[in-house]
Amino acid sequence: MAIDLSFNDTQTMLRDSAREFFGAKLPLTKLRERTTKGDFSEAIWREMADLGWLGMGLPEACGGFACSLSDFYAFYLEMGRQLVDVPHLESVVVAGGLIAAAGRDADHATLAAIAAGDTVVAPALFEENGGHCADDVHLTIDGGRLRGRKMYVRFAGQASHLLVAARDGGRLALFLVEATQPGVTITSLPNIARTPLYRVDVDLLVGELARIGGGRDITAEFNEVIARAAILLAAEVAGAGERILEFTVNYAKERSQFGVPIGKYQAIQYLCTDIALHYRHTSLFALHAASREGEEDFLLRASLAKAEACRAAGAMTFASHEVHAGIGFMEDYDLQLFTRRAKLWENLYGDRRAHLEMIARLA
């Protein structure tokens, strides 16, 4: 089956407006200057809300608008290209997607607050070994009490609410809790990516009002939403790869050795070609997976895209370091920012091994 690689008008508009906005508001120089605490700019978050980007894919009744996964793909290419570190994936795509999929009218106020930028919801889904599907959720609720630990929760320290996944009598359930309420302890986790990453310990009683989706099992919806997130991470890797290729080729043209630009040497050309192949492959896998949303093989395609992205993230930065040599590790150089973020992309919502195992089960 042929894949249409062209963007429609909506996707072109999203890509172009995102590139202009993020390039002006969040240049890589600001990312280098940011502390390891990893706070994001609330002013920029508000501007993103004003542009409608926090309502992507959310119900129109809640201030959102219809948005296909292919539309998201165009937007997330630019997120990766600029290494944008805001909780869009967490609050809008994952938390917003899960709450919307639950289909409870009582949750419309939360979705409206997400779309308006008034509320940031951090998904606290997985435990010590991370995860990429409902089978990886092990925390249980007993007698209405949530007690346990969630790991690697992005933006928990900046969130107003947490969306906690737990097992209730064998069924998968979600609970919306305030991040600052007694019984919730949030601890920062230093990490090479310098992204806001936290450990969340919970020990609190939760009522039925906190339960998203009532008493039904939401395993299918959970897996669909996490698959979307995995595809969008692959889109970020593809966008980053395009940027890495650009500055690597430019460096190979400008840096001279033995009287000629190093780009004249075949070994350097091979490395640049490797970067191009990895980013193109990732882009193709992610775009194809996005186009399969709602189809029977969607989860399989999502795992294929994420597995390829996990491989590409490290391979592209490694090849670029081979070209740049020592300067690529300098703090005031852009490449090290992409190398750091690659470690996050390789592990968030399932590493390569986890997705290869998923492919083996689904294929």
PDB file of N, CA and C in Angstrom, residues 159-247:
ATOM      1  N   ALA A 159       2.803  19.998  37.561  1.00  0.00           N
ATOM      2  CA  ALA A 159       1.395  19.690  37.287  1.00  0.00           C
ATOM      3  C   ALA A 159       0.498  20.101  38.450  1.00  0.00           C
ATOM      4  N   SER A 160      -0.728  20.436  38.114  1.00  0.00           N
ATOM      5  CA  SER A 160      -1.736  20.687  39.148  1.00  0.00           C
ATOM      6  C   SER A 160      -2.428  19.395  39.560  1.00  0.00           C
ATOM      7  N   HIS A 161      -2.461  18.422  38.643  1.00  0.00           N
ATOM      8  CA  HIS A 161      -3.120  17.145  38.910  1.00  0.00           C
ATOM      9  C   HIS A 161      -2.275  15.993  38.366  1.00  0.00           C
ATOM     10  N   LEU A 162      -2.497  14.826  38.925  1.00  0.00           N
ATOM     11  CA  LEU A 162      -1.882  13.590  38.455  1.00  0.00           C
ATOM     12  C   LEU A 162      -2.978  12.629  38.029  1.00  0.00           C
ATOM     13  N   LEU A 163      -2.728  11.903  36.957  1.00  0.00           N
ATOM     14  CA  LEU A 163      -3.646  10.854  36.509  1.00  0.00           C
ATOM     15  C   LEU A 163      -2.970   9.524  36.818  1.00  0.00           C
ATOM     16  N   VAL A 164      -3.446   8.859  37.869  1.00  0.00           N
ATOM     17  CA  VAL A 164      -2.786   7.667  38.397  1.00  0.00           C
ATOM     18  C   VAL A 164      -3.485   6.412  37.884  1.00  0.00           C
ATOM     19  N   ALA A 165      -2.700   5.510  37.302  1.00  0.00           N
ATOM     20  CA  ALA A 165      -3.231   4.232  36.815  1.00  0.00           C
ATOM     21  C   ALA A 165      -3.069   3.169  37.893  1.00  0.00           C
ATOM     22  N   ALA A 166      -4.111   2.352  38.074  1.00  0.00           N
ATOM     23  CA  ALA A 166      -4.066   1.306  39.096  1.00  0.00           C
ATOM     24  C   ALA A 166      -4.973   0.148  38.700  1.00  0.00           C
ATOM     25  N   ARG A 167      -4.722  -0.991  39.321  1.00  0.00           N
ATOM     26  CA  ARG A 167      -5.559  -2.175  39.137  1.00  0.00           C
ATOM     27  C   ARG A 167      -6.628  -2.217  40.227  1.00  0.00           C
ATOM     28  N   ASP A 168      -7.858  -2.470  39.813  1.00  0.00           N
ATOM     29  CA  ASP A 168      -8.964  -2.578  40.760  1.00  0.00           C
ATOM     30  C   ASP A 168      -9.729  -3.858  40.449  1.00  0.00           C
ATOM     31  N   GLY A 169      -9.425  -4.897  41.206  1.00  0.00           N
ATOM     32  CA  GLY A 169     -10.081  -6.176  40.961  1.00  0.00           C
ATOM     33  C   GLY A 169      -9.793  -6.744  39.588  1.00  0.00           C
ATOM     34  N   GLY A 170      -8.599  -6.529  39.069  1.00  0.00           N
ATOM     35  CA  GLY A 170      -8.233  -7.032  37.751  1.00  0.00           C
ATOM     36  C   GLY A 170      -8.506  -6.063  36.627  1.00  0.00           C
ATOM     37  N   ARG A 171      -9.340  -5.062  36.877  1.00  0.00           N
ATOM     38  CA  ARG A 171      -9.637  -4.060  35.851  1.00  0.00           C
ATOM     39  C   ARG A 171      -8.651  -2.905  35.956  1.00  0.00           C
ATOM     40  N   LEU A 172      -8.367  -2.281  34.822  1.00  0.00           N
ATOM     41  CA  LEU A 172      -7.506  -1.106  34.819  1.00  0.00           C
ATOM     42  C   LEU A 172      -8.358   0.127  35.077  1.00  0.00           C
ATOM     43  N   ALA A 173      -7.925   0.949  36.023  1.00  0.00           N
ATOM     44  CA  ALA A 173      -8.669   2.155  36.387  1.00  0.00           C
ATOM     45  C   ALA A 173      -7.729   3.353  36.421  1.00  0.00           C
ATOM     46  N   LEU A 174      -8.300   4.538  36.274  1.00  0.00           N
ATOM     47  CA  LEU A 174      -7.553   5.790  36.336  1.00  0.00           C
ATOM     48  C   LEU A 174      -8.181   6.692  37.382  1.00  0.00           C
ATOM     49  N   PHE A 175      -7.314   7.384  38.130  1.00  0.00           N
ATOM     50  CA  PHE A 175      -7.792   8.276  39.178  1.00  0.00           C
ATOM     51  C   PHE A 175      -7.119   9.640  39.024  1.00  0.00           C
ATOM     52  N   LEU A 176      -7.929  10.685  39.061  1.00  0.00           N
ATOM     53  CA  LEU A 176      -7.430  12.052  38.952  1.00  0.00           C
ATOM     54  C   LEU A 176      -7.289  12.628  40.353  1.00  0.00           C
ATOM     55  N   VAL A 177      -6.059  12.938  40.746  1.00  0.00           N
ATOM     56  CA  VAL A 177      -5.802  13.455  42.096  1.00  0.00           C
ATOM     57  C   VAL A 177      -5.016  14.751  41.994  1.00  0.00           C
ATOM     58  N   GLU A 178      -5.198  15.611  42.985  1.00  0.00           N
ATOM     59  CA  GLU A 178      -4.445  16.860  43.025  1.00  0.00           C
ATOM     60  C   GLU A 178      -3.000  16.566  43.399  1.00  0.00           C
ATOM     61  N   ALA A 179      -2.082  17.218  42.705  1.00  0.00           N
ATOM     62  CA  ALA A 179      -0.664  16.942  42.923  1.00  0.00           C
ATOM     63  C   ALA A 179      -0.177  17.412  44.286  1.00  0.00           C
ATOM     64  N   THR A 180      -0.868  18.377  44.878  1.00  0.00           N
ATOM     65  CA  THR A 180      -0.411  18.950  46.146  1.00  0.00           C
ATOM     66  C   THR A 180      -1.183  18.437  47.356  1.00  0.00           C
ATOM     67  N   GLN A 181      -2.102  17.502  47.171  1.00  0.00           N
ATOM     68  CA  GLN A 181      -2.910  17.061  48.303  1.00  0.00           C
ATOM     69  C   GLN A 181      -2.110  16.158  49.226  1.00  0.00           C
ATOM     70  N   PRO A 182      -2.479  16.109  50.514  1.00  0.00           N
ATOM     71  CA  PRO A 182      -1.781  15.221  51.448  1.00  0.00           C
ATOM     72  C   PRO A 182      -1.839  13.774  50.962  1.00  0.00           C
ATOM     73  N   GLY A 183      -0.728  13.078  51.142  1.00  0.00           N
ATOM     74  CA  GLY A 183      -0.658  11.699  50.679  1.00  0.00           C
ATOM     75  C   GLY A 183       0.030  11.545  49.342  1.00  0.00           C
ATOM     76  N   VAL A 184       0.391  12.667  48.714  1.00  0.00           N
ATOM     77  CA  VAL A 184       1.124  12.644  47.448  1.00  0.00           C
ATOM     78  C   VAL A 184       2.499  13.257  47.680  1.00  0.00           C
ATOM     79  N   THR A 185       3.542  12.499  47.401  1.00  0.00           N
ATOM     80  CA  THR A 185       4.916  12.982  47.551  1.00  0.00           C
ATOM     81  C   THR A 185       5.612  12.908  46.199  1.00  0.00           C
ATOM     82  N   ILE A 186       6.144  14.040  45.760  1.00  0.00           N
ATOM     83  CA  ILE A 186       6.779  14.133  44.443  1.00  0.00           C
ATOM     84  C   ILE A 186       8.258  14.443  44.635  1.00  0.00           C
ATOM     85  N   THR A 187       9.123  13.602  44.071  1.00  0.00           N
ATOM     86  CA  THR A 187      10.566  13.738  44.236  1.00  0.00           C
ATOM     87  C   THR A 187      11.230  13.840  42.872  1.00  0.00           C
ATOM     88  N   SER A 188      12.065  14.861  42.705  1.00  0.00           N
ATOM     89  CA  SER A 188      12.747  15.066  41.425  1.00  0.00           C
ATOM     90  C   SER A 188      13.778  13.969  41.179  1.00  0.00           C
ATOM     91  N   LEU A 189      13.885  13.538  39.925  1.00  0.00           N
ATOM     92  CA  LEU A 189      14.857  12.526  39.520  1.00  0.00           C
ATOM     93  C   LEU A 189      15.860  13.146  38.554  1.00  0.00           C
ATOM     94  N   PRO A 190      17.103  13.387  38.996  1.00  0.00           N
ATOM     95  CA  PRO A 190      18.116  13.888  38.058  1.00  0.00           C
ATOM     96  C   PRO A 190      18.280  12.914  36.902  1.00  0.00           C
ATOM     97  N   ASN A 191      18.465  13.457  35.696  1.00  0.00           N
ATOM     98  CA  ASN A 191      18.574  12.580  34.530  1.00  0.00           C
ATOM     99  C   ASN A 191      19.402  13.251  33.455  1.00  0.00           C
ATOM    100  N   ILE A 192      19.998  12.457  32.601  1.00  0.00           N
ATOM    101  CA  ILE A 192      20.900  12.974  31.581  1.00  0.00           C
ATOM    102  C   ILE A 192      20.191  13.892  30.597  1.00  0.00           C
ATOM    103  N   ALA A 193      18.893  13.682  30.384  1.00  0.00           N
ATOM    104  CA  ALA A 193      18.145  14.514  29.439  1.00  0.00           C
ATOM    105  C   ALA A 193      17.817  15.888  30.009  1.00  0.00           C
ATOM    106  N   ARG A 194      17.987  16.058  31.316  1.00  0.00           N
ATOM    107  CA  ARG A 194      17.664  17.319  31.990  1.00  0.00           C
ATOM    108  C   ARG A 194      16.213  17.735  31.742  1.00  0.00           C
ATOM    109  N   THR A 195      15.361  16.759  31.711  1.00  0.00           N
ATOM    110  CA  THR A 195      13.932  17.002  31.545  1.00  0.00           C
ATOM    111  C   THR A 195      13.265  16.879  32.911  1.00  0.00           C
ATOM    112  N   PRO A 196      12.127  17.518  33.130  1.00  0.00           N
ATOM    113  CA  PRO A 196      11.447  17.401  34.421  1.00  0.00           C
ATOM    114  C   PRO A 196      10.914  15.979  34.629  1.00  0.00           C
ATOM    115  N   LEU A 197      11.598  15.206  35.447  1.00  0.00           N
ATOM    116  CA  LEU A 197      11.272  13.796  35.651  1.00  0.00           C
ATOM    117  C   LEU A 197      11.172  13.544  37.155  1.00  0.00           C
ATOM    118  N   TYR A 198      10.154  12.788  37.575  1.00  0.00           N
ATOM    119  CA  TYR A 198       9.872  12.677  39.008  1.00  0.00           C
ATOM    120  C   TYR A 198       9.457  11.267  39.405  1.00  0.00           C
ATOM    121  N   ARG A 199       9.677  10.984  40.693  1.00  0.00           N
ATOM    122  CA  ARG A 199       9.096   9.821  41.348  1.00  0.00           C
ATOM    123  C   ARG A 199       7.881  10.308  42.130  1.00  0.00           C
ATOM    124  N   VAL A 200       6.778   9.573  42.025  1.00  0.00           N
ATOM    125  CA  VAL A 200       5.545   9.952  42.721  1.00  0.00           C
ATOM    126  C   VAL A 200       5.144   8.825  43.662  1.00  0.00           C
ATOM    127  N   ASP A 201       5.070   9.133  44.950  1.00  0.00           N
ATOM    128  CA  ASP A 201       4.586   8.185  45.947  1.00  0.00           C
ATOM    129  C   ASP A 201       3.196   8.619  46.390  1.00  0.00           C
ATOM    130  N   VAL A 202       2.261   7.676  46.377  1.00  0.00           N
ATOM    131  CA  VAL A 202       0.890   7.992  46.779  1.00  0.00           C
ATOM    132  C   VAL A 202       0.459   7.079  47.917  1.00  0.00           C
ATOM    133  N   ASP A 203      -0.253   7.659  48.860  1.00  0.00           N
ATOM    134  CA  ASP A 203      -0.864   6.912  49.953  1.00  0.00           C
ATOM    135  C   ASP A 203      -2.088   7.710  50.383  1.00  0.00           C
ATOM    136  N   LEU A 204      -3.208   7.468  49.724  1.00  0.00           N
ATOM    137  CA  LEU A 204      -4.396   8.275  49.970  1.00  0.00           C
ATOM    138  C   LEU A 204      -5.656   7.511  49.616  1.00  0.00           C
ATOM    139  N   LEU A 205      -6.738   7.922  50.251  1.00  0.00           N
ATOM    140  CA  LEU A 205      -8.055   7.393  49.927  1.00  0.00           C
ATOM    141  C   LEU A 205      -8.636   8.180  48.766  1.00  0.00           C
ATOM    142  N   VAL A 206      -9.204   7.474  47.799  1.00  0.00           N
ATOM    143  CA  VAL A 206      -9.813   8.139  46.646  1.00  0.00           C
ATOM    144  C   VAL A 206     -11.268   7.696  46.534  1.00  0.00           C
ATOM    145  N   GLY A 207     -12.139   8.634  46.221  1.00  0.00           N
ATOM    146  CA  GLY A 207     -13.549   8.321  46.055  1.00  0.00           C
ATOM    147  C   GLY A 207     -13.900   8.061  44.605  1.00  0.00           C
ATOM    148  N   GLU A 208     -15.145   7.736  44.368  1.00  0.00           N
ATOM    149  CA  GLU A 208     -15.596   7.437  43.013  1.00  0.00           C
ATOM    150  C   GLU A 208     -15.531   8.665  42.111  1.00  0.00           C
ATOM    151  N   LEU A 209     -15.635   9.863  42.696  1.00  0.00           N
ATOM    152  CA  LEU A 209     -15.559  11.072  41.878  1.00  0.00           C
ATOM    153  C   LEU A 209     -14.183  11.231  41.241  1.00  0.00           C
ATOM    154  N   ALA A 210     -13.160  10.658  41.879  1.00  0.00           N
ATOM    155  CA  ALA A 210     -11.803  10.752  41.332  1.00  0.00           C
ATOM    156  C   ALA A 210     -11.554   9.735  40.232  1.00  0.00           C
ATOM    157  N   ARG A 211     -12.415   8.735  40.118  1.00  0.00           N
ATOM    158  CA  ARG A 211     -12.222   7.676  39.128  1.00  0.00           C
ATOM    159  C   ARG A 211     -12.668   8.156  37.749  1.00  0.00           C
ATOM    160  N   ILE A 212     -11.803   7.994  36.780  1.00  0.00           N
ATOM    161  CA  ILE A 212     -12.109   8.387  35.405  1.00  0.00           C
ATOM    162  C   ILE A 212     -12.783   7.217  34.694  1.00  0.00           C
ATOM    163  N   GLY A 213     -13.939   7.479  34.097  1.00  0.00           N
ATOM    164  CA  GLY A 213     -14.594   6.444  33.307  1.00  0.00           C
ATOM    165  C   GLY A 213     -15.463   5.490  34.078  1.00  0.00           C
ATOM    166  N   GLY A 214     -15.751   5.812  35.351  1.00  0.00           N
ATOM    167  CA  GLY A 214     -16.604   4.923  36.128  1.00  0.00           C
ATOM    168  C   GLY A 214     -15.903   3.623  36.468  1.00  0.00           C
ATOM    169  N   GLY A 215     -16.664   2.555  36.620  1.00  0.00           N
ATOM    170  CA  GLY A 215     -16.094   1.294  37.060  1.00  0.00           C
ATOM    171  C   GLY A 215     -15.671   0.354  35.954  1.00  0.00           C
ATOM    172  N   ARG A 216     -15.767   0.773  34.702  1.00  0.00           N
ATOM    173  CA  ARG A 216     -15.444  -0.158  33.615  1.00  0.00           C
ATOM    174  C   ARG A 216     -13.937  -0.250  33.380  1.00  0.00           C
ATOM    175  N   ASP A 217     -13.532  -1.342  32.767  1.00  0.00           N
ATOM    176  CA  ASP A 217     -12.127  -1.557  32.428  1.00  0.00           C
ATOM    177  C   ASP A 217     -11.765  -0.710  31.213  1.00  0.00           C
ATOM    178  N   ILE A 218     -10.656   0.026  31.293  1.00  0.00           N
ATOM    179  CA  ILE A 218     -10.278   0.919  30.191  1.00  0.00           C
ATOM    180  C   ILE A 218      -8.981   0.466  29.513  1.00  0.00           C
ATOM    181  N   THR A 219      -8.706  -0.831  29.562  1.00  0.00           N
ATOM    182  CA  THR A 219      -7.462  -1.347  28.989  1.00  0.00           C
ATOM    183  C   THR A 219      -7.317  -0.995  27.512  1.00  0.00           C
ATOM    184  N   ALA A 220      -8.356  -1.201  26.726  1.00  0.00           N
ATOM    185  CA  ALA A 220      -8.271  -0.943  25.282  1.00  0.00           C
ATOM    186  C   ALA A 220      -7.968   0.523  25.008  1.00  0.00           C
ATOM    187  N   GLU A 221      -8.681   1.423  25.685  1.00  0.00           N
ATOM    188  CA  GLU A 221      -8.449   2.856  25.486  1.00  0.00           C
ATOM    189  C   GLU A 221      -7.037   3.248  25.925  1.00  0.00           C
ATOM    190  N   PHE A 222      -6.582   2.654  27.024  1.00  0.00           N
ATOM    191  CA  PHE A 222      -5.245   2.934  27.541  1.00  0.00           C
ATOM    192  C   PHE A 222      -4.182   2.581  26.509  1.00  0.00           C
ATOM    193  N   ASN A 223      -4.269   1.379  25.956  1.00  0.00           N
ATOM    194  CA  ASN A 223      -3.269   0.941  24.978  1.00  0.00           C
ATOM    195  C   ASN A 223      -3.288   1.802  23.719  1.00  0.00           C
ATOM    196  N   GLU A 224      -4.463   2.233  23.292  1.00  0.00           N
ATOM    197  CA  GLU A 224      -4.573   3.095  22.110  1.00  0.00           C
ATOM    198  C   GLU A 224      -3.879   4.433  22.349  1.00  0.00           C
ATOM    199  N   VAL A 225      -4.124   5.029  23.507  1.00  0.00           N
ATOM    200  CA  VAL A 225      -3.546   6.342  23.801  1.00  0.00           C
ATOM    201  C   VAL A 225      -2.030   6.251  23.946  1.00  0.00           C
ATOM    202  N   ILE A 226      -1.537   5.225  24.617  1.00  0.00           N
ATOM    203  CA  ILE A 226      -0.091   5.070  24.766  1.00  0.00           C
ATOM    204  C   ILE A 226       0.560   4.808  23.411  1.00  0.00           C
ATOM    205  N   ALA A 227      -0.124   4.095  22.528  1.00  0.00           N
ATOM    206  CA  ALA A 227       0.393   3.885  21.169  1.00  0.00           C
ATOM    207  C   ALA A 227       0.511   5.213  20.432  1.00  0.00           C
ATOM    208  N   ARG A 228      -0.478   6.095  20.594  1.00  0.00           N
ATOM    209  CA  ARG A 228      -0.383   7.420  19.978  1.00  0.00           C
ATOM    210  C   ARG A 228       0.836   8.168  20.495  1.00  0.00           C
ATOM    211  N   ALA A 229       1.039   8.111  21.807  1.00  0.00           N
ATOM    212  CA  ALA A 229       2.189   8.800  22.393  1.00  0.00           C
ATOM    213  C   ALA A 229       3.502   8.256  21.841  1.00  0.00           C
ATOM    214  N   ALA A 230       3.589   6.937  21.673  1.00  0.00           N
ATOM    215  CA  ALA A 230       4.806   6.328  21.129  1.00  0.00           C
ATOM    216  C   ALA A 230       5.072   6.809  19.707  1.00  0.00           C
ATOM    217  N   ILE A 231       4.023   6.925  18.907  1.00  0.00           N
ATOM    218  CA  ILE A 231       4.172   7.407  17.533  1.00  0.00           C
ATOM    219  C   ILE A 231       4.639   8.859  17.520  1.00  0.00           C
ATOM    220  N   LEU A 232       4.113   9.664  18.417  1.00  0.00           N
ATOM    221  CA  LEU A 232       4.500  11.074  18.447  1.00  0.00           C
ATOM    222  C   LEU A 232       5.925  11.253  18.962  1.00  0.00           C
ATOM    223  N   LEU A 233       6.375  10.373  19.837  1.00  0.00           N
ATOM    224  CA  LEU A 233       7.787  10.395  20.209  1.00  0.00           C
ATOM    225  C   LEU A 233       8.657  10.056  19.002  1.00  0.00           C
ATOM    226  N   ALA A 234       8.209   9.110  18.193  1.00  0.00           N
ATOM    227  CA  ALA A 234       8.939   8.792  16.960  1.00  0.00           C
ATOM    228  C   ALA A 234       8.968   9.994  16.024  1.00  0.00           C
ATOM    229  N   ALA A 235       7.870  10.741  15.970  1.00  0.00           N
ATOM    230  CA  ALA A 235       7.844  11.959  15.159  1.00  0.00           C
ATOM    231  C   ALA A 235       8.858  12.967  15.681  1.00  0.00           C
ATOM    232  N   GLU A 236       8.973  13.094  17.004  1.00  0.00           N
ATOM    233  CA  GLU A 236       9.976  13.992  17.577  1.00  0.00           C
ATOM    234  C   GLU A 236      11.384  13.564  17.157  1.00  0.00           C
ATOM    235  N   VAL A 237      11.642  12.267  17.196  1.00  0.00           N
ATOM    236  CA  VAL A 237      12.959  11.764  16.791  1.00  0.00           C
ATOM    237  C   VAL A 237      13.229  12.104  15.328  1.00  0.00           C
ATOM    238  N   ALA A 238      12.222  11.952  14.476  1.00  0.00           N
ATOM    239  CA  ALA A 238      12.390  12.280  13.057  1.00  0.00           C
ATOM    240  C   ALA A 238      12.685  13.763  12.873  1.00  0.00           C
ATOM    241  N   GLY A 239      11.955  14.616  13.587  1.00  0.00           N
ATOM    242  CA  GLY A 239      12.210  16.049  13.496  1.00  0.00           C
ATOM    243  C   GLY A 239      13.591  16.414  13.993  1.00  0.00           C
ATOM    244  N   ALA A 240      14.010  15.787  15.089  1.00  0.00           N
ATOM    245  CA  ALA A 240      15.352  16.026  15.606  1.00  0.00           C
ATOM    246  C   ALA A 240      16.409  15.549  14.619  1.00  0.00           C
ATOM    247  N   GLY A 241      16.149  14.406  13.977  1.00  0.00           N
ATOM    248  CA  GLY A 241      17.103  13.879  13.007  1.00  0.00           C
ATOM    249  C   GLY A 241      17.328  14.814  11.843  1.00  0.00           C
ATOM    250  N   GLU A 242      16.260  15.443  11.382  1.00  0.00           N
ATOM    251  CA  GLU A 242      16.396  16.420  10.301  1.00  0.00           C
ATOM    252  C   GLU A 242      17.304  17.566  10.731  1.00  0.00           C
ATOM    253  N   ARG A 243      17.115  18.037  11.964  1.00  0.00           N
ATOM    254  CA  ARG A 243      17.942  19.132  12.482  1.00  0.00           C
ATOM    255  C   ARG A 243      19.395  18.688  12.660  1.00  0.00           C
ATOM    256  N   ILE A 244      19.601  17.492  13.198  1.00  0.00           N
ATOM    257  CA  ILE A 244      20.954  16.965  13.385  1.00  0.00           C
ATOM    258  C   ILE A 244      21.677  16.858  12.048  1.00  0.00           C
ATOM    259  N   LEU A 245      20.978  16.367  11.028  1.00  0.00           N
ATOM    260  CA  LEU A 245      21.586  16.248   9.708  1.00  0.00           C
ATOM    261  C   LEU A 245      22.008  17.610   9.180  1.00  0.00           C
ATOM    262  N   GLU A 246      21.168  18.608   9.365  1.00  0.00           N
ATOM    263  CA  GLU A 246      21.471  19.946   8.859  1.00  0.00           C
ATOM    264  C   GLU A 246      22.758  20.493   9.467  1.00  0.00           C
ATOM    265  N   PHE A 247      22.856  20.476  10.815  1.00  0.00           N
ATOM    266  CA  PHE A 247      24.057  21.097  11.380  1.00  0.00           C
ATOM    267  C   PHE A 247      25.289  20.206  11.259  1.00  0.00           C
TER     268      PHE A 247
END
